């Protein structure tokens, strides 16, 4: 989705692409390794995209100094963080507090999602479905298959998949452990956030409060940027209410950007070391205009159909893909790297492997440059 150009005053300072890049990397804890607990990082980043189990672990490994996968796994085992559908109707790893507040914030989007399944839900009382589904998953965690089968007993003429999706949209369903634990496996079984965490949902935060958190983690940003991140619409009013408390800029296309006045905006020439990011990292998904991280010539190269690849940043920008196979870290840059860049990428790859796989031995090799 492209940003809608908004008229800004001629005196609004210009933030070029590299300036936006460095500011965003800094907010995303990617400009330099940060000494921060895993819980504090998950909170600051307003959650980690978690369509698969491993991405949140690699996301923190790229950001934190002294991180160990067991730290995040222990938080999940202790129910201090959870996996739940929130932003953009995708699974995120959130702190327990954010789970209980952000899910109510995005509930209108989950309600709109059900419009796509209205034919399969003809004649279904959604309030009754939500109540029955709650009783089922709070009696014991259920897989989506089990939920479909149970709900179909009540509505045999409805589409079974639509019934299960309706339960997921109407209820704050979290994935229970061992799903999500490091080094463990487990199918997706669901219960309500309130049941799993042992406390009721909190009132949804005001849009204004979430704007401030978004800017702290992803700014400077436009209204369209935040709407893309949240999967919500009509956030312009919140930005306008906050305008006296914010500073504004314009990007190279003339789009108005908002930011916190005391937020860091590093010099565009600040060094940005290579980083190995997981698939689905929010850095690449949380702006309408992604050119601050994704060069136009590489747009779409981190995806193929519904498959997302693990990505490599060089000089702060998307520069290639990586994977682990046959005891090797295989790095596939999009363009040829200089000798110095290859050395830096290799060093960062070695660091990542020490953090994530300290008991294994991996070779590092560069694959064929993708043309």
mmCIF file of C-alpha atoms in Angstrom:
data_model
loop_
_atom_site.group_PDB
_atom_site.id
_atom_site.type_symbol
_atom_site.label_atom_id
_atom_site.label_comp_id
_atom_site.label_asym_id
_atom_site.label_seq_id
_atom_site.Cartn_x
_atom_site.Cartn_y
_atom_site.Cartn_z
ATOM 1 C CA UNK A 1 0.000 0.000 0.000
ATOM 2 C CA UNK A 2 1.406 3.376 -0.934
ATOM 3 C CA UNK A 3 1.354 6.319 1.401
ATOM 4 C CA UNK A 4 -1.208 8.987 0.593
ATOM 5 C CA UNK A 5 0.653 12.209 -0.005
ATOM 6 C CA UNK A 6 -0.417 14.913 2.417
ATOM 7 C CA UNK A 7 0.343 18.567 2.056
ATOM 8 C CA UNK A 8 2.945 19.606 4.591
ATOM 9 C CA UNK A 9 4.386 22.968 5.361
ATOM 10 C CA UNK A 10 7.428 23.993 3.381
ATOM 11 C CA UNK A 11 9.357 24.368 6.622
ATOM 12 C CA UNK A 12 8.866 20.722 7.676
ATOM 13 C CA UNK A 13 12.372 19.224 7.757
ATOM 14 C CA UNK A 14 13.181 16.597 5.164
ATOM 15 C CA UNK A 15 14.162 13.125 6.300
ATOM 16 C CA UNK A 16 15.892 11.260 3.498
ATOM 17 C CA UNK A 17 15.773 7.502 3.086
ATOM 18 C CA UNK A 18 19.037 6.879 4.934
ATOM 19 C CA UNK A 19 17.969 9.126 7.798
ATOM 20 C CA UNK A 20 14.711 7.215 8.088
ATOM 21 C CA UNK A 21 16.613 3.960 7.890
ATOM 22 C CA UNK A 22 18.972 4.804 10.726
ATOM 23 C CA UNK A 23 16.194 6.165 12.929
ATOM 24 C CA UNK A 24 14.065 3.062 12.397
ATOM 25 C CA UNK A 25 16.983 0.700 13.010
ATOM 26 C CA UNK A 26 17.724 2.520 16.247
ATOM 27 C CA UNK A 27 14.100 2.210 17.446
ATOM 28 C CA UNK A 28 14.131 -1.435 16.397
ATOM 29 C CA UNK A 29 17.268 -2.138 18.473
ATOM 30 C CA UNK A 30 19.173 -3.068 15.317
ATOM 31 C CA UNK A 31 21.731 -0.285 15.062
ATOM 32 C CA UNK A 32 23.861 -1.724 17.855
ATOM 33 C CA UNK A 33 23.432 -4.683 20.264
ATOM 34 C CA UNK A 34 21.318 -3.529 23.201
ATOM 35 C CA UNK A 35 21.600 -4.654 26.815
ATOM 36 C CA UNK A 36 17.934 -5.297 27.562
ATOM 37 C CA UNK A 37 15.933 -8.197 28.917
ATOM 38 C CA UNK A 38 13.890 -10.279 26.530
ATOM 39 C CA UNK A 39 10.683 -9.196 28.277
ATOM 40 C CA UNK A 40 11.571 -5.511 28.008
ATOM 41 C CA UNK A 41 12.447 -5.927 24.322
ATOM 42 C CA UNK A 42 9.153 -7.672 23.518
ATOM 43 C CA UNK A 43 7.319 -4.846 25.277
ATOM 44 C CA UNK A 44 9.308 -2.058 23.593
ATOM 45 C CA UNK A 45 8.811 -3.610 20.140
ATOM 46 C CA UNK A 46 5.061 -3.983 20.823
ATOM 47 C CA UNK A 47 5.353 -7.669 20.099
ATOM 48 C CA UNK A 48 7.236 -9.871 17.656
ATOM 49 C CA UNK A 49 5.742 -11.354 14.509
ATOM 50 C CA UNK A 50 5.471 -15.087 15.160
ATOM 51 C CA UNK A 51 3.796 -16.926 12.312
ATOM 52 C CA UNK A 52 6.313 -19.694 12.987
ATOM 53 C CA UNK A 53 7.840 -20.713 16.320
ATOM 54 C CA UNK A 54 11.463 -19.715 15.739
ATOM 55 C CA UNK A 55 11.268 -16.153 14.312
ATOM 56 C CA UNK A 56 10.841 -14.368 17.675
ATOM 57 C CA UNK A 57 14.007 -16.042 18.944
ATOM 58 C CA UNK A 58 16.053 -15.001 15.929
ATOM 59 C CA UNK A 59 14.514 -11.526 16.092
ATOM 60 C CA UNK A 60 15.827 -11.022 19.623
ATOM 61 C CA UNK A 61 19.183 -12.617 18.809
ATOM 62 C CA UNK A 62 19.690 -9.924 16.166
ATOM 63 C CA UNK A 63 18.844 -7.154 18.614
ATOM 64 C CA UNK A 64 20.034 -7.980 22.124
ATOM 65 C CA UNK A 65 23.476 -8.223 23.653
ATOM 66 C CA UNK A 66 23.706 -11.341 25.800
ATOM 67 C CA UNK A 67 20.472 -12.906 24.567
ATOM 68 C CA UNK A 68 19.942 -16.651 24.950
ATOM 69 C CA UNK A 69 16.923 -18.454 23.445
ATOM 70 C CA UNK A 70 16.181 -19.974 26.836
ATOM 71 C CA UNK A 71 15.375 -16.499 28.168
ATOM 72 C CA UNK A 72 12.378 -16.045 25.861
ATOM 73 C CA UNK A 73 11.376 -19.681 26.246
ATOM 74 C CA UNK A 74 11.296 -19.308 30.034
ATOM 75 C CA UNK A 75 9.031 -16.271 29.705
ATOM 76 C CA UNK A 76 6.661 -18.290 27.549
ATOM 77 C CA UNK A 77 6.718 -21.268 29.910
ATOM 78 C CA UNK A 78 6.001 -18.895 32.782
ATOM 79 C CA UNK A 79 3.088 -17.319 30.875
ATOM 80 C CA UNK A 80 4.765 -13.926 30.917
ATOM 81 C CA UNK A 81 4.626 -13.823 27.125
ATOM 82 C CA UNK A 82 2.100 -15.519 24.839
ATOM 83 C CA UNK A 83 1.394 -16.226 21.184
ATOM 84 C CA UNK A 84 -1.862 -14.667 19.956
ATOM 85 C CA UNK A 85 -3.413 -13.212 16.801
ATOM 86 C CA UNK A 86 -3.286 -9.419 16.980
ATOM 87 C CA UNK A 87 -1.826 -6.992 14.451
ATOM 88 C CA UNK A 88 -2.740 -7.568 10.797
ATOM 89 C CA UNK A 89 -4.561 -10.764 11.825
ATOM 90 C CA UNK A 90 -1.188 -12.425 12.321
ATOM 91 C CA UNK A 91 0.296 -14.300 15.251
ATOM 92 C CA UNK A 92 2.487 -12.195 17.525
ATOM 93 C CA UNK A 93 4.461 -12.921 20.652
ATOM 94 C CA UNK A 94 3.310 -10.342 23.205
ATOM 95 C CA UNK A 95 3.834 -9.728 26.875
ATOM 96 C CA UNK A 96 0.907 -10.855 28.989
ATOM 97 C CA UNK A 97 -0.064 -7.247 29.652
ATOM 98 C CA UNK A 98 -0.035 -6.348 25.964
ATOM 99 C CA UNK A 99 -1.953 -9.495 25.095
ATOM 100 C CA UNK A 100 -4.777 -8.437 27.402
ATOM 101 C CA UNK A 101 -4.943 -4.883 26.049
ATOM 102 C CA UNK A 102 -3.839 -4.912 22.414
ATOM 103 C CA UNK A 103 -6.203 -7.703 21.438
ATOM 104 C CA UNK A 104 -9.236 -5.594 22.477
ATOM 105 C CA UNK A 105 -7.726 -2.690 20.504
ATOM 106 C CA UNK A 106 -7.689 -4.670 17.240
ATOM 107 C CA UNK A 107 -11.004 -6.444 17.861
ATOM 108 C CA UNK A 108 -12.829 -4.255 15.293
ATOM 109 C CA UNK A 109 -10.447 -5.559 12.623
ATOM 110 C CA UNK A 110 -11.101 -9.144 13.684
ATOM 111 C CA UNK A 111 -14.849 -8.468 13.443
ATOM 112 C CA UNK A 112 -14.402 -7.096 9.909
ATOM 113 C CA UNK A 113 -12.430 -10.198 8.999
ATOM 114 C CA UNK A 114 -15.540 -12.289 9.533
ATOM 115 C CA UNK A 115 -17.233 -10.563 6.599
ATOM 116 C CA UNK A 116 -15.085 -12.753 4.337
ATOM 117 C CA UNK A 117 -16.731 -15.850 5.859
ATOM 118 C CA UNK A 118 -20.343 -14.673 5.966
ATOM 119 C CA UNK A 119 -21.584 -17.266 3.460
ATOM 120 C CA UNK A 120 -20.161 -20.110 5.529
ATOM 121 C CA UNK A 121 -21.695 -18.627 8.671
ATOM 122 C CA UNK A 122 -25.247 -18.137 7.387
ATOM 123 C CA UNK A 123 -27.695 -18.762 10.209
ATOM 124 C CA UNK A 124 -24.967 -18.894 12.878
ATOM 125 C CA UNK A 125 -25.515 -16.845 16.045
ATOM 126 C CA UNK A 126 -22.017 -15.481 16.552
ATOM 127 C CA UNK A 127 -22.594 -14.544 20.197
ATOM 128 C CA UNK A 128 -23.733 -18.084 20.937
ATOM 129 C CA UNK A 129 -20.789 -19.458 18.985
ATOM 130 C CA UNK A 130 -18.355 -17.347 21.004
ATOM 131 C CA UNK A 131 -19.878 -18.525 24.271
ATOM 132 C CA UNK A 132 -19.799 -22.170 23.266
ATOM 133 C CA UNK A 133 -16.243 -21.904 21.943
ATOM 134 C CA UNK A 134 -15.125 -20.246 25.180
ATOM 135 C CA UNK A 135 -16.611 -23.071 27.224
ATOM 136 C CA UNK A 136 -14.873 -25.642 25.021
ATOM 137 C CA UNK A 137 -11.363 -24.177 25.086
ATOM 138 C CA UNK A 138 -11.502 -23.250 28.764
ATOM 139 C CA UNK A 139 -12.538 -26.789 29.676
ATOM 140 C CA UNK A 140 -9.344 -27.932 27.950
ATOM 141 C CA UNK A 141 -7.155 -26.473 25.197
ATOM 142 C CA UNK A 142 -8.392 -27.442 21.746
ATOM 143 C CA UNK A 143 -6.813 -27.670 18.327
ATOM 144 C CA UNK A 144 -8.549 -25.901 15.456
ATOM 145 C CA UNK A 145 -9.615 -29.347 14.167
ATOM 146 C CA UNK A 146 -11.204 -30.208 17.501
ATOM 147 C CA UNK A 147 -12.885 -26.816 17.615
ATOM 148 C CA UNK A 148 -14.256 -27.253 14.096
ATOM 149 C CA UNK A 149 -15.650 -30.679 14.906
ATOM 150 C CA UNK A 150 -17.283 -29.549 18.139
ATOM 151 C CA UNK A 151 -18.859 -26.454 16.631
ATOM 152 C CA UNK A 152 -20.095 -28.390 13.632
ATOM 153 C CA UNK A 153 -22.228 -30.461 15.973
ATOM 154 C CA UNK A 154 -24.206 -27.296 16.707
ATOM 155 C CA UNK A 155 -24.241 -25.920 13.144
ATOM 156 C CA UNK A 156 -23.995 -28.899 10.759
ATOM 157 C CA UNK A 157 -24.909 -26.807 7.709
ATOM 158 C CA UNK A 158 -22.221 -24.164 8.283
ATOM 159 C CA UNK A 159 -18.727 -24.261 6.828
ATOM 160 C CA UNK A 160 -16.543 -25.940 9.496
ATOM 161 C CA UNK A 161 -13.510 -23.792 8.715
ATOM 162 C CA UNK A 162 -15.602 -20.623 8.967
ATOM 163 C CA UNK A 163 -16.879 -21.754 12.380
ATOM 164 C CA UNK A 164 -13.345 -22.158 13.719
ATOM 165 C CA UNK A 165 -12.210 -18.851 12.213
ATOM 166 C CA UNK A 166 -15.195 -17.153 13.819
ATOM 167 C CA UNK A 167 -14.149 -18.510 17.201
ATOM 168 C CA UNK A 168 -10.611 -17.218 16.651
ATOM 169 C CA UNK A 169 -11.899 -13.810 15.610
ATOM 170 C CA UNK A 170 -14.432 -13.399 18.407
ATOM 171 C CA UNK A 171 -12.233 -14.734 21.210
ATOM 172 C CA UNK A 172 -8.662 -13.849 22.320
ATOM 173 C CA UNK A 173 -7.245 -17.330 21.774
ATOM 174 C CA UNK A 174 -3.633 -17.980 22.765
ATOM 175 C CA UNK A 175 -1.456 -20.912 21.780
ATOM 176 C CA UNK A 176 -0.611 -22.902 24.887
ATOM 177 C CA UNK A 177 2.808 -24.378 25.580
ATOM 178 C CA UNK A 178 4.754 -26.466 24.699
ATOM 179 C CA UNK A 179 4.012 -24.747 21.387
ATOM 180 C CA UNK A 180 6.455 -21.859 21.108
ATOM 181 C CA UNK A 181 9.109 -23.178 23.503
ATOM 182 C CA UNK A 182 12.703 -23.303 22.287
ATOM 183 C CA UNK A 183 13.818 -26.817 21.416
ATOM 184 C CA UNK A 184 10.348 -28.250 21.992
ATOM 185 C CA UNK A 185 7.553 -29.162 19.643
ATOM 186 C CA UNK A 186 3.831 -29.196 20.013
ATOM 187 C CA UNK A 187 0.702 -28.803 17.947
ATOM 188 C CA UNK A 188 -1.313 -25.600 18.088
ATOM 189 C CA UNK A 189 -3.760 -25.905 20.972
ATOM 190 C CA UNK A 190 -5.825 -22.931 22.033
ATOM 191 C CA UNK A 191 -7.478 -21.483 25.085
ATOM 192 C CA UNK A 192 -8.542 -17.967 26.010
ATOM 193 C CA UNK A 193 -5.998 -15.410 27.129
ATOM 194 C CA UNK A 194 -7.958 -14.777 30.311
ATOM 195 C CA UNK A 195 -7.990 -18.469 31.220
ATOM 196 C CA UNK A 196 -4.311 -19.006 30.392
ATOM 197 C CA UNK A 197 -3.136 -15.904 32.226
ATOM 198 C CA UNK A 198 -5.547 -16.189 35.144
ATOM 199 C CA UNK A 199 -6.873 -12.651 34.918
ATOM 200 C CA UNK A 200 -9.470 -10.750 32.920
ATOM 201 C CA UNK A 201 -8.815 -8.704 29.820
ATOM 202 C CA UNK A 202 -7.974 -5.064 30.378
ATOM 203 C CA UNK A 203 -9.712 -2.149 28.680
ATOM 204 C CA UNK A 204 -8.252 -1.418 25.270
ATOM 205 C CA UNK A 205 -5.669 1.383 25.339
ATOM 206 C CA UNK A 206 -6.582 4.610 23.626
ATOM 207 C CA UNK A 207 -5.417 4.924 20.017
ATOM 208 C CA UNK A 208 -3.361 7.924 21.160
ATOM 209 C CA UNK A 209 -1.375 5.788 23.600
ATOM 210 C CA UNK A 210 -0.657 3.167 20.958
ATOM 211 C CA UNK A 211 0.438 5.851 18.467
ATOM 212 C CA UNK A 212 3.110 6.918 20.942
ATOM 213 C CA UNK A 213 4.291 3.333 21.414
ATOM 214 C CA UNK A 214 4.343 2.741 17.672
ATOM 215 C CA UNK A 215 6.449 5.814 17.043
ATOM 216 C CA UNK A 216 8.860 4.793 19.814
ATOM 217 C CA UNK A 217 9.412 1.435 18.083
ATOM 218 C CA UNK A 218 8.903 2.234 14.387
ATOM 219 C CA UNK A 219 9.053 6.005 13.909
ATOM 220 C CA UNK A 220 9.308 8.448 12.318
ATOM 221 C CA UNK A 221 6.153 7.348 10.528
ATOM 222 C CA UNK A 222 3.055 8.430 8.666
ATOM 223 C CA UNK A 223 -0.556 7.720 9.530
ATOM 224 C CA UNK A 224 -0.630 5.144 6.728
ATOM 225 C CA UNK A 225 2.462 3.492 8.150
ATOM 226 C CA UNK A 226 0.823 2.890 11.508
ATOM 227 C CA UNK A 227 -2.404 1.721 9.916
ATOM 228 C CA UNK A 228 -0.399 -0.827 7.923
ATOM 229 C CA UNK A 229 1.326 -2.054 11.095
ATOM 230 C CA UNK A 230 -1.845 -2.322 13.160
ATOM 231 C CA UNK A 231 -4.225 -3.491 10.451
ATOM 232 C CA UNK A 232 -6.565 -0.712 11.582
ATOM 233 C CA UNK A 233 -8.101 2.259 9.806
ATOM 234 C CA UNK A 234 -9.138 5.801 10.742
ATOM 235 C CA UNK A 235 -6.159 6.615 12.934
ATOM 236 C CA UNK A 236 -5.748 10.131 11.498
ATOM 237 C CA UNK A 237 -7.762 11.647 14.358
ATOM 238 C CA UNK A 238 -5.398 10.207 16.956
ATOM 239 C CA UNK A 239 -2.380 11.720 15.201
ATOM 240 C CA UNK A 240 -4.140 15.069 14.945
ATOM 241 C CA UNK A 241 -4.944 15.061 18.655
ATOM 242 C CA UNK A 242 -1.298 14.322 19.376
ATOM 243 C CA UNK A 243 0.104 16.816 16.869
ATOM 244 C CA UNK A 244 0.944 19.456 19.536
ATOM 245 C CA UNK A 245 3.033 16.842 21.361
ATOM 246 C CA UNK A 246 4.833 15.552 18.270
ATOM 247 C CA UNK A 247 7.290 16.830 15.694
ATOM 248 C CA UNK A 248 6.724 16.487 11.973
ATOM 249 C CA UNK A 249 8.945 15.860 8.975
ATOM 250 C CA UNK A 250 8.466 14.984 5.350
ATOM 251 C CA UNK A 251 10.012 12.160 3.406
ATOM 252 C CA UNK A 252 11.482 12.418 -0.074
ATOM 253 C CA UNK A 253 8.017 11.942 -1.581
ATOM 254 C CA UNK A 254 6.483 14.766 0.452
ATOM 255 C CA UNK A 255 4.581 12.459 2.842
ATOM 256 C CA UNK A 256 4.110 13.859 6.339
ATOM 257 C CA UNK A 257 5.884 11.924 9.069
ATOM 258 C CA UNK A 258 5.256 12.189 12.801
ATOM 259 C CA UNK A 259 7.713 11.504 15.585
ATOM 260 C CA UNK A 260 8.340 11.847 19.292
ATOM 261 C CA UNK A 261 10.251 15.068 19.941
ATOM 262 C CA UNK A 262 12.945 13.462 22.096
ATOM 263 C CA UNK A 263 13.369 10.292 20.015
ATOM 264 C CA UNK A 264 16.730 9.400 18.551
ATOM 265 C CA UNK A 265 17.323 10.266 14.908
ATOM 266 C CA UNK A 266 20.934 9.283 14.228
ATOM 267 C CA UNK A 267 23.110 10.784 11.538
ATOM 268 C CA UNK A 268 22.410 9.103 8.173
ATOM 269 C CA UNK A 269 26.075 8.082 7.971
ATOM 270 C CA UNK A 270 25.974 6.181 11.271
ATOM 271 C CA UNK A 271 27.394 2.675 10.641
ATOM 272 C CA UNK A 272 24.784 -0.083 10.512
ATOM 273 C CA UNK A 273 26.309 -3.548 11.006
ATOM 274 C CA UNK A 274 24.888 -6.565 9.143
ATOM 275 C CA UNK A 275 21.943 -8.296 10.762
ATOM 276 C CA UNK A 276 20.399 -11.725 10.216
ATOM 277 C CA UNK A 277 16.628 -11.375 10.568
ATOM 278 C CA UNK A 278 13.993 -14.102 10.667
ATOM 279 C CA UNK A 279 11.140 -14.483 8.263
ATOM 280 C CA UNK A 280 8.236 -12.198 9.087
ATOM 281 C CA UNK A 281 10.351 -9.685 11.009
ATOM 282 C CA UNK A 282 8.248 -6.627 11.794
ATOM 283 C CA UNK A 283 11.002 -4.335 10.534
ATOM 284 C CA UNK A 284 9.972 -5.286 6.989
ATOM 285 C CA UNK A 285 6.207 -5.363 7.573
ATOM 286 C CA UNK A 286 5.291 -2.325 9.628
ATOM 287 C CA UNK A 287 5.267 0.605 7.194
ATOM 288 C CA UNK A 288 3.150 1.386 4.162
ATOM 289 C CA UNK A 289 6.296 2.694 2.467
ATOM 290 C CA UNK A 290 9.029 0.137 3.080
ATOM 291 C CA UNK A 291 11.772 1.862 1.104
ATOM 292 C CA UNK A 292 13.366 2.932 4.388
ATOM 293 C CA UNK A 293 14.539 -0.693 4.639
ATOM 294 C CA UNK A 294 13.763 -2.328 1.289
ATOM 295 C CA UNK A 295 15.481 -0.802 -1.773
ATOM 296 C CA UNK A 296 13.017 -0.520 -4.683
ATOM 297 C CA UNK A 297 15.085 -2.918 -6.781
ATOM 298 C CA UNK A 298 14.695 -5.615 -4.096
ATOM 299 C CA UNK A 299 10.989 -5.174 -3.461
ATOM 300 C CA UNK A 300 9.236 -8.532 -3.247
ATOM 301 C CA UNK A 301 12.430 -10.568 -3.148
ATOM 302 C CA UNK A 302 11.985 -11.700 0.456
ATOM 303 C CA UNK A 303 8.723 -13.485 -0.432
ATOM 304 C CA UNK A 304 7.530 -16.113 -2.875
ATOM 305 C CA UNK A 305 3.793 -16.686 -2.807
ATOM 306 C CA UNK A 306 2.892 -17.202 0.855
ATOM 307 C CA UNK A 307 6.457 -18.153 1.814
ATOM 308 C CA UNK A 308 8.662 -15.594 3.556
ATOM 309 C CA UNK A 309 12.429 -15.977 3.637
ATOM 310 C CA UNK A 310 14.954 -15.120 6.323
ATOM 311 C CA UNK A 311 16.563 -11.835 5.395
ATOM 312 C CA UNK A 312 19.970 -10.202 5.602
ATOM 313 C CA UNK A 313 20.587 -6.515 6.212
ATOM 314 C CA UNK A 314 23.778 -4.901 4.945
ATOM 315 C CA UNK A 315 24.351 -1.205 5.636
ATOM 316 C CA UNK A 316 20.873 -1.183 7.164
ATOM 317 C CA UNK A 317 18.985 -2.293 4.048
ATOM 318 C CA UNK A 318 17.622 -5.588 2.751
ATOM 319 C CA UNK A 319 20.542 -7.125 0.880
ATOM 320 C CA UNK A 320 19.942 -10.862 0.673
ATOM 321 C CA UNK A 321 18.554 -14.051 2.134
ATOM 322 C CA UNK A 322 19.942 -16.737 4.414
ATOM 323 C CA UNK A 323 19.118 -20.229 5.557
ATOM 324 C CA UNK A 324 20.495 -23.094 7.604
ATOM 325 C CA UNK A 325 20.913 -26.355 5.744
ATOM 326 C CA UNK A 326 23.198 -29.378 6.024
ATOM 327 C CA UNK A 327 25.116 -27.851 8.946
ATOM 328 C CA UNK A 328 25.859 -24.725 6.934
ATOM 329 C CA UNK A 329 24.777 -21.112 7.127
ATOM 330 C CA UNK A 330 24.092 -20.304 3.482
ATOM 331 C CA UNK A 331 24.079 -16.589 2.653
ATOM 332 C CA UNK A 332 22.657 -15.421 -0.673
ATOM 333 C CA UNK A 333 23.259 -11.706 -1.315
ATOM 334 C CA UNK A 334 21.238 -9.952 -3.987
ATOM 335 C CA UNK A 335 24.271 -7.927 -5.114
ATOM 336 C CA UNK A 336 27.968 -8.576 -4.931
ATOM 337 C CA UNK A 337 29.444 -7.636 -1.582
ATOM 338 C CA UNK A 338 32.809 -5.997 -1.087
ATOM 339 C CA UNK A 339 35.479 -7.952 0.752
ATOM 340 C CA UNK A 340 34.919 -5.782 3.832
ATOM 341 C CA UNK A 341 31.169 -6.397 3.694
ATOM 342 C CA UNK A 342 31.663 -10.152 3.340
ATOM 343 C CA UNK A 343 33.953 -10.119 6.371
ATOM 344 C CA UNK A 344 31.373 -8.178 8.409
ATOM 345 C CA UNK A 345 28.543 -10.477 7.310
ATOM 346 C CA UNK A 346 30.626 -13.535 8.188
ATOM 347 C CA UNK A 347 31.434 -12.137 11.636
ATOM 348 C CA UNK A 348 27.783 -11.393 12.325
ATOM 349 C CA UNK A 349 26.826 -14.844 11.089
ATOM 350 C CA UNK A 350 29.308 -16.396 13.492
ATOM 351 C CA UNK A 351 27.873 -14.328 16.338
ATOM 352 C CA UNK A 352 24.314 -15.360 15.481
ATOM 353 C CA UNK A 353 25.289 -19.018 15.386
ATOM 354 C CA UNK A 354 27.035 -18.809 18.762
ATOM 355 C CA UNK A 355 23.874 -17.354 20.269
ATOM 356 C CA UNK A 356 21.313 -19.581 18.621
ATOM 357 C CA UNK A 357 23.211 -22.844 18.140
ATOM 358 C CA UNK A 358 26.116 -22.897 20.620
ATOM 359 C CA UNK A 359 26.319 -26.688 20.681
ATOM 360 C CA UNK A 360 26.384 -27.151 16.899
ATOM 361 C CA UNK A 361 29.055 -26.551 14.286
ATOM 362 C CA UNK A 362 28.090 -24.752 11.102
ATOM 363 C CA UNK A 363 30.104 -23.824 8.058
ATOM 364 C CA UNK A 364 29.447 -20.429 6.527
ATOM 365 C CA UNK A 365 29.245 -20.192 2.802
ATOM 366 C CA UNK A 366 27.998 -17.651 0.315
ATOM 367 C CA UNK A 367 25.560 -18.939 -2.261
ATOM 368 C CA UNK A 368 25.033 -17.852 -5.827
ATOM 369 C CA UNK A 369 24.243 -14.172 -6.041
ATOM 370 C CA UNK A 370 20.597 -13.825 -6.914
ATOM 371 C CA UNK A 371 20.163 -11.804 -10.079
#
